[in-house]
């Protein structure tokens, strides 16, 4: 007998029919003798609808009241799932975040979980109940309802699995696992049987939005065994997120090719090469809440250098404006130029730690296609390049093939 947390996303509980599917799966696991905690999202589209309603009342909804409104989506689905289970002859009980006592801080709309009171859940499980918990929500110490940020039900699932030392946390979604790259772009992409937490974080932060990043971090920190599965497929093992040291045998050198379309590149030219310049350039940018990603500074030759970085495409104009008006003259730079039609492609794999030649293979592959690399950055398990957006698909395809990730080479 195992203790299993199953988290179902919005599409998996998007209609009474689909909820009945969830009920069937839960019943199947229960029949095998397992203890089950089910965490659910709101029906797909519901959270957006609720935010829309709030915005009709207030253009910038009051954060406390917004959480009051958006948390209702999950309250509906937990009740419906429980009813379905009871109808199947199972014992089931639903809980809101506040009823469990998922205690969070008071950062409305992006709260962090501080603690989970496991007493009620444990007692119910011991009495044979399936416990159904609302994702995405909690309560602060003063009793205010809070929410955990968009996609936060993943985090609820993982946090509950961590608090109760569950044997496995299964995340059911509309894809059947984590892929080597986006199958919509590369039909040869294949599902990974396993991926390490670190790789998953790199893939997630690069735009493979299978799991909320915070949930992956949480699972890594508390060593929760996490599996991503399809709620629409009857069978299949999905993708297991593993720890590198437990997974030496299975690991490929490269696990996937991640990409991000929404990049923009900015270069400040003719920057005096002296202490404090990087801070004077990026300080005002970060004060304006613009996130900076890749940063590159050339070696200065004649006392001046170029300084380049990337930002999200939506923030390109804002960043250029700040640099032209607040920074350029102030530091005595020549000019500020930019390109908002760039994309980032990354090769991700823990195998890089122990294998040489990955970078040169990547660069050679791109060179053979005549794709110009504009910027390069590396971490221990990732090499990223910024290229012209129009070559993105080509780059992802050829890299996917070059690193033996295509289906037939599996
Ligand atoms: N319902 C919330 C959202 O749409 C939480 C979730 O789905 O995980 O963001
Ligand atoms: Mg979701």
Short mmCIF file of C-alpha atoms and ligand atoms in Angstrom, two decimals:
data_model
loop_
_atom_site.label_atom_id
_atom_site.label_comp_id
_atom_site.label_asym_id
_atom_site.label_seq_id
_atom_site.Cartn_x
_atom_site.Cartn_y
_atom_site.Cartn_z
CA UNK A 1 0.00 0.00 0.00
CA UNK A 2 1.31 3.40 -0.98
CA UNK A 3 0.27 6.95 -0.21
CA UNK A 4 -0.23 8.71 -3.52
CA UNK A 5 -1.03 12.34 -4.28
CA UNK A 6 -2.72 12.84 -7.65
CA UNK A 7 -3.01 16.36 -9.01
CA UNK A 8 -5.41 17.03 -11.88
CA UNK A 9 -5.16 20.21 -13.96
CA UNK A 10 -7.96 22.33 -15.37
CA UNK A 11 -8.47 20.41 -18.60
CA UNK A 12 -8.66 17.13 -16.67
CA UNK A 13 -11.62 18.45 -14.67
CA UNK A 14 -13.00 20.67 -17.44
CA UNK A 15 -16.48 19.06 -17.56
CA UNK A 16 -18.61 16.60 -15.56
CA UNK A 17 -17.65 13.93 -18.11
CA UNK A 18 -13.98 14.54 -17.56
CA UNK A 19 -14.43 14.61 -13.81
CA UNK A 20 -16.02 11.16 -14.10
CA UNK A 21 -12.81 10.04 -15.82
CA UNK A 22 -10.82 11.33 -12.88
CA UNK A 23 -13.16 9.48 -10.54
CA UNK A 24 -12.60 6.24 -12.44
CA UNK A 25 -8.84 6.57 -12.19
CA UNK A 26 -8.94 7.40 -8.49
CA UNK A 27 -11.25 4.45 -7.89
CA UNK A 28 -8.83 2.16 -9.72
CA UNK A 29 -5.91 3.20 -7.50
CA UNK A 30 -8.06 2.92 -4.41
CA UNK A 31 -9.06 -0.62 -5.43
CA UNK A 32 -5.36 -1.51 -5.51
CA UNK A 33 -5.25 -0.68 -1.82
CA UNK A 34 -3.53 2.70 -1.99
CA UNK A 35 -4.31 5.78 0.07
CA UNK A 36 -5.19 8.73 -2.14
CA UNK A 37 -5.09 12.48 -1.83
CA UNK A 38 -6.48 14.23 -4.89
CA UNK A 39 -5.57 17.87 -5.59
CA UNK A 40 -7.50 19.67 -8.31
CA UNK A 41 -7.40 22.90 -10.28
CA UNK A 42 -10.43 24.89 -11.32
CA UNK A 43 -12.19 23.86 -14.53
CA UNK A 44 -10.16 25.05 -17.53
CA UNK A 45 -10.90 28.68 -18.34
CA UNK A 46 -12.58 29.29 -15.00
CA UNK A 47 -9.74 31.19 -13.32
CA UNK A 48 -9.49 33.49 -16.33
CA UNK A 49 -13.23 34.03 -16.24
CA UNK A 50 -13.10 34.97 -12.57
CA UNK A 51 -10.23 37.38 -13.11
CA UNK A 52 -12.27 38.94 -15.93
CA UNK A 53 -15.22 39.46 -13.60
CA UNK A 54 -12.96 41.06 -11.00
CA UNK A 55 -11.57 43.45 -13.60
CA UNK A 56 -15.06 44.59 -14.47
CA UNK A 57 -15.34 45.85 -10.92
CA UNK A 58 -11.85 47.28 -10.58
CA UNK A 59 -9.26 47.73 -13.33
CA UNK A 60 -6.62 46.76 -10.80
CA UNK A 61 -8.50 44.42 -8.49
CA UNK A 62 -7.74 44.68 -4.80
CA UNK A 63 -5.40 41.71 -4.22
CA UNK A 64 -7.15 40.38 -1.12
CA UNK A 65 -10.55 40.51 -2.81
CA UNK A 66 -9.16 39.04 -6.02
CA UNK A 67 -7.98 35.98 -4.10
CA UNK A 68 -11.42 35.72 -2.51
CA UNK A 69 -12.92 35.55 -5.99
CA UNK A 70 -10.42 33.38 -7.90
CA UNK A 71 -10.15 30.78 -5.14
CA UNK A 72 -13.77 29.81 -5.75
CA UNK A 73 -12.92 27.96 -8.97
CA UNK A 74 -11.17 25.20 -7.07
CA UNK A 75 -13.87 25.08 -4.40
CA UNK A 76 -16.32 23.99 -7.10
CA UNK A 77 -14.14 21.22 -8.52
CA UNK A 78 -13.22 19.63 -5.17
CA UNK A 79 -16.90 19.32 -4.32
CA UNK A 80 -17.74 17.84 -7.72
CA UNK A 81 -14.89 15.33 -7.58
CA UNK A 82 -15.96 14.22 -4.11
CA UNK A 83 -19.54 13.79 -5.25
CA UNK A 84 -18.37 11.68 -8.16
CA UNK A 85 -16.36 9.47 -5.83
CA UNK A 86 -19.25 9.08 -3.39
CA UNK A 87 -21.50 8.22 -6.30
CA UNK A 88 -19.01 5.42 -7.16
CA UNK A 89 -19.43 4.06 -3.66
CA UNK A 90 -16.18 5.43 -2.23
CA UNK A 91 -15.73 7.47 0.91
CA UNK A 92 -14.56 10.93 -0.04
CA UNK A 93 -14.25 14.34 1.56
CA UNK A 94 -13.33 17.71 0.04
CA UNK A 95 -11.33 20.50 1.66
CA UNK A 96 -10.52 24.07 0.75
CA UNK A 97 -6.99 25.24 1.47
CA UNK A 98 -8.23 27.07 4.55
CA UNK A 99 -10.00 23.97 5.87
CA UNK A 100 -6.87 21.84 5.60
CA UNK A 101 -4.96 24.72 6.99
CA UNK A 102 -2.49 25.29 4.25
CA UNK A 103 -0.89 28.28 5.90
CA UNK A 104 0.76 30.81 3.58
CA UNK A 105 2.32 34.24 3.91
CA UNK A 106 0.07 37.21 3.13
CA UNK A 107 1.39 37.98 -0.36
CA UNK A 108 -2.02 37.90 -2.05
CA UNK A 109 -2.07 36.45 -5.59
CA UNK A 110 1.45 35.02 -5.17
CA UNK A 111 1.55 33.62 -1.66
CA UNK A 112 4.07 31.07 -0.48
CA UNK A 113 3.18 28.03 1.58
CA UNK A 114 4.61 28.15 5.12
CA UNK A 115 3.10 25.02 6.63
CA UNK A 116 0.43 22.38 6.16
CA UNK A 117 -1.61 20.91 8.98
CA UNK A 118 -1.76 17.22 8.14
CA UNK A 119 -3.97 16.08 11.03
CA UNK A 120 -7.35 16.07 9.30
CA UNK A 121 -5.97 14.50 6.17
CA UNK A 122 -4.20 11.74 8.09
CA UNK A 123 -7.29 10.95 10.13
CA UNK A 124 -9.48 10.78 7.02
CA UNK A 125 -7.00 8.56 5.18
CA UNK A 126 -6.87 6.23 8.16
CA UNK A 127 -10.65 6.02 8.03
CA UNK A 128 -10.63 5.01 4.37
CA UNK A 129 -11.50 8.35 2.80
CA UNK A 130 -10.15 9.74 -0.43
CA UNK A 131 -9.19 13.29 0.52
CA UNK A 132 -9.83 15.91 -2.15
CA UNK A 133 -7.96 19.20 -1.68
CA UNK A 134 -8.38 22.47 -3.54
CA UNK A 135 -5.21 23.46 -5.36
CA UNK A 136 -3.85 26.99 -5.75
CA UNK A 137 -5.11 28.33 -2.41
CA UNK A 138 -4.27 28.71 1.23
CA UNK A 139 -4.95 30.94 4.18
CA UNK A 140 -2.68 33.39 5.96
CA UNK A 141 -2.18 33.59 9.72
CA UNK A 142 -4.97 36.17 10.01
CA UNK A 143 -7.41 33.87 8.21
CA UNK A 144 -7.42 35.67 4.85
CA UNK A 145 -7.77 33.48 1.77
CA UNK A 146 -4.66 33.58 -0.43
CA UNK A 147 -3.67 32.11 -3.79
CA UNK A 148 -0.30 30.80 -4.94
CA UNK A 149 0.10 32.33 -8.40
CA UNK A 150 -1.10 31.03 -11.76
CA UNK A 151 -0.57 27.31 -12.15
CA UNK A 152 -0.24 27.06 -8.38
CA UNK A 153 -2.15 23.81 -8.01
CA UNK A 154 1.03 21.96 -8.97
CA UNK A 155 2.68 23.50 -5.95
CA UNK A 156 -0.21 22.50 -3.70
CA UNK A 157 0.12 18.91 -4.90
CA UNK A 158 3.85 18.79 -4.31
CA UNK A 159 3.63 20.56 -0.95
CA UNK A 160 1.02 18.11 0.32
CA UNK A 161 3.09 15.18 -0.93
CA UNK A 162 6.09 16.63 0.93
CA UNK A 163 4.17 17.28 4.15
CA UNK A 164 2.68 13.79 4.26
CA UNK A 165 5.80 12.03 2.94
CA UNK A 166 3.78 10.55 0.10
CA UNK A 167 5.33 7.76 -1.93
CA UNK A 168 4.64 9.57 -5.18
CA UNK A 169 3.12 12.79 -6.47
CA UNK A 170 1.45 12.26 -9.83
CA UNK A 171 0.69 15.33 -11.91
CA UNK A 172 -2.03 14.59 -14.47
CA UNK A 173 -2.19 16.99 -17.36
CA UNK A 174 -3.07 17.15 -21.05
CA UNK A 175 0.33 15.94 -22.23
CA UNK A 176 1.66 12.48 -21.46
CA UNK A 177 5.00 13.59 -20.07
CA UNK A 178 8.01 15.78 -20.61
CA UNK A 179 9.35 15.77 -24.16
CA UNK A 180 12.82 16.21 -25.62
CA UNK A 181 11.45 19.37 -27.18
CA UNK A 182 8.04 20.77 -28.14
CA UNK A 183 6.43 18.07 -30.34
CA UNK A 184 4.39 20.75 -32.09
CA UNK A 185 7.64 22.09 -33.50
CA UNK A 186 9.52 18.82 -33.93
CA UNK A 187 7.28 15.83 -34.65
CA UNK A 188 10.24 13.53 -33.94
CA UNK A 189 10.34 14.70 -30.32
CA UNK A 190 9.88 11.89 -27.84
CA UNK A 191 8.75 11.49 -24.30
CA UNK A 192 11.48 11.17 -21.71
CA UNK A 193 11.13 8.29 -19.28
CA UNK A 194 13.09 10.26 -16.73
CA UNK A 195 14.53 13.74 -16.38
CA UNK A 196 16.46 15.14 -13.44
CA UNK A 197 15.10 18.00 -11.35
CA UNK A 198 17.83 20.34 -12.51
CA UNK A 199 17.16 19.59 -16.16
CA UNK A 200 13.46 20.00 -15.59
CA UNK A 201 14.04 23.42 -14.02
CA UNK A 202 16.11 24.49 -17.02
CA UNK A 203 13.50 23.16 -19.43
CA UNK A 204 10.64 24.75 -17.48
CA UNK A 205 12.25 28.15 -17.16
CA UNK A 206 13.00 28.06 -20.86
CA UNK A 207 9.39 27.78 -21.76
CA UNK A 208 8.45 24.11 -21.59
CA UNK A 209 5.51 24.86 -19.39
CA UNK A 210 4.54 21.38 -18.25
CA UNK A 211 4.93 22.11 -14.56
CA UNK A 212 4.92 25.27 -12.53
CA UNK A 213 8.57 26.10 -11.81
CA UNK A 214 7.95 26.65 -8.15
CA UNK A 215 6.49 23.16 -7.87
CA UNK A 216 9.62 21.65 -9.39
CA UNK A 217 11.84 23.61 -6.99
CA UNK A 218 9.71 22.50 -4.09
CA UNK A 219 9.86 18.86 -5.14
CA UNK A 220 13.61 19.05 -5.54
CA UNK A 221 14.08 20.60 -2.14
CA UNK A 222 11.87 18.13 -0.28
CA UNK A 223 12.82 15.17 -2.46
CA UNK A 224 9.27 14.41 -3.55
CA UNK A 225 9.02 11.69 -6.16
CA UNK A 226 7.25 13.48 -8.96
CA UNK A 227 5.70 12.03 -12.12
CA UNK A 228 3.98 13.82 -15.01
CA UNK A 229 1.23 11.81 -16.74
CA UNK A 230 -1.64 12.27 -19.15
CA UNK A 231 -5.11 12.23 -17.69
CA UNK A 232 -6.47 11.22 -21.08
CA UNK A 233 -4.37 8.13 -21.68
CA UNK A 234 -5.49 4.93 -19.98
CA UNK A 235 -1.94 3.56 -19.72
CA UNK A 236 1.55 4.97 -19.69
CA UNK A 237 4.23 5.81 -17.16
CA UNK A 238 4.63 9.46 -18.10
CA UNK A 239 7.92 11.07 -17.10
CA UNK A 240 9.51 10.55 -13.72
CA UNK A 241 11.49 13.49 -12.34
CA UNK A 242 14.55 12.01 -10.71
CA UNK A 243 17.62 12.92 -8.72
CA UNK A 244 20.83 12.79 -10.68
CA UNK A 245 22.64 10.50 -8.26
CA UNK A 246 19.81 7.93 -8.36
CA UNK A 247 19.65 7.91 -12.11
CA UNK A 248 23.16 7.38 -13.42
CA UNK A 249 22.23 4.43 -15.62
CA UNK A 250 19.29 5.93 -17.42
CA UNK A 251 20.76 9.31 -18.19
CA UNK A 252 21.40 10.43 -21.72
CA UNK A 253 24.10 13.08 -22.15
CA UNK A 254 21.58 15.57 -23.50
CA UNK A 255 17.97 15.42 -22.38
CA UNK A 256 16.37 18.08 -24.48
CA UNK A 257 16.36 21.20 -26.58
CA UNK A 258 14.52 24.09 -24.96
CA UNK A 259 13.70 27.35 -26.65
CA UNK A 260 12.16 30.70 -26.02
CA UNK A 261 10.77 32.92 -28.73
CA UNK A 262 10.14 36.04 -26.76
CA UNK A 263 13.66 37.32 -26.44
CA UNK A 264 14.97 40.75 -27.29
CA UNK A 265 18.61 41.75 -27.40
CA UNK A 266 19.98 45.13 -26.38
CA UNK A 267 23.54 46.40 -26.82
CA UNK A 268 25.06 49.48 -25.26
CA UNK A 269 28.03 50.41 -27.44
CA UNK A 270 31.20 52.25 -26.63
CA UNK A 271 30.90 51.88 -22.90
CA UNK A 272 33.89 53.13 -20.89
CA UNK A 273 35.73 50.08 -19.52
CA UNK A 274 35.89 50.89 -15.82
CA UNK A 275 34.43 49.77 -12.48
CA UNK A 276 30.76 50.36 -11.79
CA UNK A 277 29.56 50.43 -15.38
CA UNK A 278 27.59 47.18 -15.35
CA UNK A 279 25.78 48.40 -12.28
CA UNK A 280 25.07 51.79 -13.83
CA UNK A 281 23.59 50.12 -16.89
CA UNK A 282 21.55 47.37 -15.24
CA UNK A 283 20.64 49.16 -12.00
CA UNK A 284 18.02 51.45 -13.61
CA UNK A 285 16.73 48.53 -15.71
CA UNK A 286 16.12 46.35 -12.69
CA UNK A 287 14.63 49.25 -10.71
CA UNK A 288 12.01 49.43 -13.46
CA UNK A 289 11.30 45.74 -12.77
CA UNK A 290 12.59 44.56 -16.12
CA UNK A 291 14.05 41.05 -15.87
CA UNK A 292 17.41 40.64 -17.52
CA UNK A 293 18.44 37.23 -18.78
CA UNK A 294 21.70 36.71 -20.66
CA UNK A 295 24.45 39.28 -20.07
CA UNK A 296 27.65 39.64 -22.09
CA UNK A 297 30.44 42.17 -21.89
CA UNK A 298 33.31 42.20 -24.33
CA UNK A 299 36.93 42.66 -23.38
CA UNK A 300 37.78 46.34 -23.67
CA UNK A 301 40.50 47.26 -26.16
CA UNK A 302 40.97 51.00 -26.35
CA UNK A 303 39.37 51.75 -23.00
CA UNK A 304 35.85 51.08 -24.25
CA UNK A 305 33.69 48.00 -24.66
CA UNK A 306 30.22 46.76 -25.70
CA UNK A 307 27.67 45.56 -23.18
CA UNK A 308 24.79 43.31 -24.34
CA UNK A 309 21.90 41.62 -22.60
CA UNK A 310 18.50 40.13 -23.32
CA UNK A 311 15.06 40.95 -21.93
CA UNK A 312 11.56 39.67 -22.56
CA UNK A 313 10.24 41.06 -25.81
CA UNK A 314 7.36 42.82 -24.04
CA UNK A 315 9.83 44.87 -22.05
CA UNK A 316 12.09 45.79 -24.96
CA UNK A 317 10.73 49.30 -25.52
CA UNK A 318 10.76 50.10 -21.84
CA UNK A 319 14.38 48.97 -21.47
CA UNK A 320 15.56 50.87 -24.56
CA UNK A 321 13.82 53.97 -23.28
CA UNK A 322 15.53 53.76 -19.90
CA UNK A 323 18.96 53.23 -21.46
CA UNK A 324 18.63 56.06 -23.97
CA UNK A 325 17.22 58.57 -21.55
CA UNK A 326 18.76 57.71 -18.21
CA UNK A 327 21.96 55.81 -18.90
CA UNK A 328 23.64 56.58 -22.22
CA UNK A 329 24.80 60.15 -21.56
CA UNK A 330 25.28 59.55 -17.88
CA UNK A 331 27.99 56.94 -18.48
CA UNK A 332 29.28 58.41 -21.73
CA UNK A 333 28.29 55.50 -23.97
CA UNK A 334 28.25 55.86 -27.76
CA UNK A 335 24.78 54.55 -28.49
CA UNK A 336 22.11 51.96 -27.67
CA UNK A 337 20.94 49.47 -30.26
CA UNK A 338 18.58 46.52 -30.07
CA UNK A 339 16.77 43.75 -31.89
CA UNK A 340 13.46 42.41 -30.66
CA UNK A 341 13.21 39.57 -33.17
CA UNK A 342 15.59 37.18 -31.51
CA UNK A 343 15.08 33.78 -29.93
CA UNK A 344 17.00 31.64 -27.51
CA UNK A 345 17.80 27.96 -28.04
CA UNK A 346 19.36 25.79 -25.36
CA UNK A 347 20.80 22.33 -25.17
CA UNK A 348 20.12 20.89 -21.70
CA UNK A 349 21.66 17.84 -20.06
CA UNK A 350 23.43 16.81 -16.86
CA UNK A 351 25.75 14.71 -19.04
CA UNK A 352 27.59 17.92 -19.90
CA UNK A 353 29.26 17.75 -16.54
CA UNK A 354 31.21 14.68 -17.61
CA UNK A 355 31.38 14.99 -21.41
CA UNK A 356 33.38 17.44 -23.46
CA UNK A 357 32.60 18.65 -26.94
CA UNK A 358 28.91 19.45 -26.47
CA UNK A 359 29.37 23.16 -27.13
CA UNK A 360 31.49 22.64 -30.23
CA UNK A 361 28.98 20.13 -31.58
CA UNK A 362 26.19 22.64 -31.03
CA UNK A 363 28.09 25.45 -32.74
CA UNK A 364 29.14 23.26 -35.66
CA UNK A 365 25.56 22.10 -36.19
CA UNK A 366 24.30 25.68 -36.33
CA UNK A 367 27.18 26.76 -38.57
CA UNK A 368 26.38 24.01 -41.07
CA UNK A 369 22.94 25.54 -41.48
CA UNK A 370 24.35 29.04 -41.82
CA UNK A 371 22.72 30.18 -38.58
CA UNK A 372 24.55 33.07 -36.98
CA UNK A 373 25.02 32.95 -33.22
CA UNK A 374 24.56 36.38 -31.64
CA UNK A 375 25.16 35.57 -28.00
CA UNK A 376 26.25 32.53 -26.02
CA UNK A 377 25.87 31.67 -22.38
CA UNK A 378 26.51 28.51 -20.45
CA UNK A 379 25.80 26.90 -17.12
CA UNK A 380 26.97 23.53 -15.86
CA UNK A 381 24.13 21.70 -17.57
CA UNK A 382 23.02 24.09 -20.31
CA UNK A 383 24.38 25.92 -23.35
CA UNK A 384 22.19 28.71 -24.72
CA UNK A 385 22.52 30.77 -27.86
CA UNK A 386 20.61 33.78 -29.07
CA UNK A 387 19.81 33.70 -32.79
CA UNK A 388 17.59 35.48 -35.28
CA UNK A 389 14.02 34.44 -34.60
CA UNK A 390 13.43 33.35 -38.17
CA UNK A 391 15.90 30.48 -37.76
CA UNK A 392 14.41 29.19 -34.52
CA UNK A 393 12.55 26.18 -35.91
CA UNK A 394 15.45 25.14 -38.09
CA UNK A 395 17.87 25.43 -35.17
CA UNK A 396 15.71 23.35 -32.85
CA UNK A 397 15.21 20.64 -35.49
CA UNK A 398 18.86 20.27 -36.45
CA UNK A 399 20.04 20.28 -32.84
CA UNK A 400 17.39 17.74 -31.89
CA UNK A 401 18.72 15.47 -34.62
CA UNK A 402 22.41 16.15 -34.01
CA UNK A 403 22.11 15.19 -30.35
CA UNK A 404 20.35 11.91 -31.23
CA UNK A 405 17.05 12.92 -29.72
CA UNK A 406 14.90 12.08 -32.75
CA UNK A 407 12.41 9.27 -32.21
CA UNK A 408 14.00 6.67 -34.47
CA UNK A 409 17.39 7.01 -32.78
CA UNK A 410 15.96 6.30 -29.33
N1 LIG B 1 -6.65 27.55 -11.45
C1 LIG B 1 -5.36 28.16 -11.27
C2 LIG B 1 -4.87 28.75 -12.59
O1 LIG B 1 -5.54 28.62 -13.60
C3 LIG B 1 -4.38 27.23 -10.67
C4 LIG B 1 -3.99 26.06 -11.52
O2 LIG B 1 -4.63 25.73 -12.50
O3 LIG B 1 -2.99 25.41 -11.19
O4 LIG B 1 -3.83 29.33 -12.62
MG1 LIG B 2 -3.20 24.77 -14.64
#
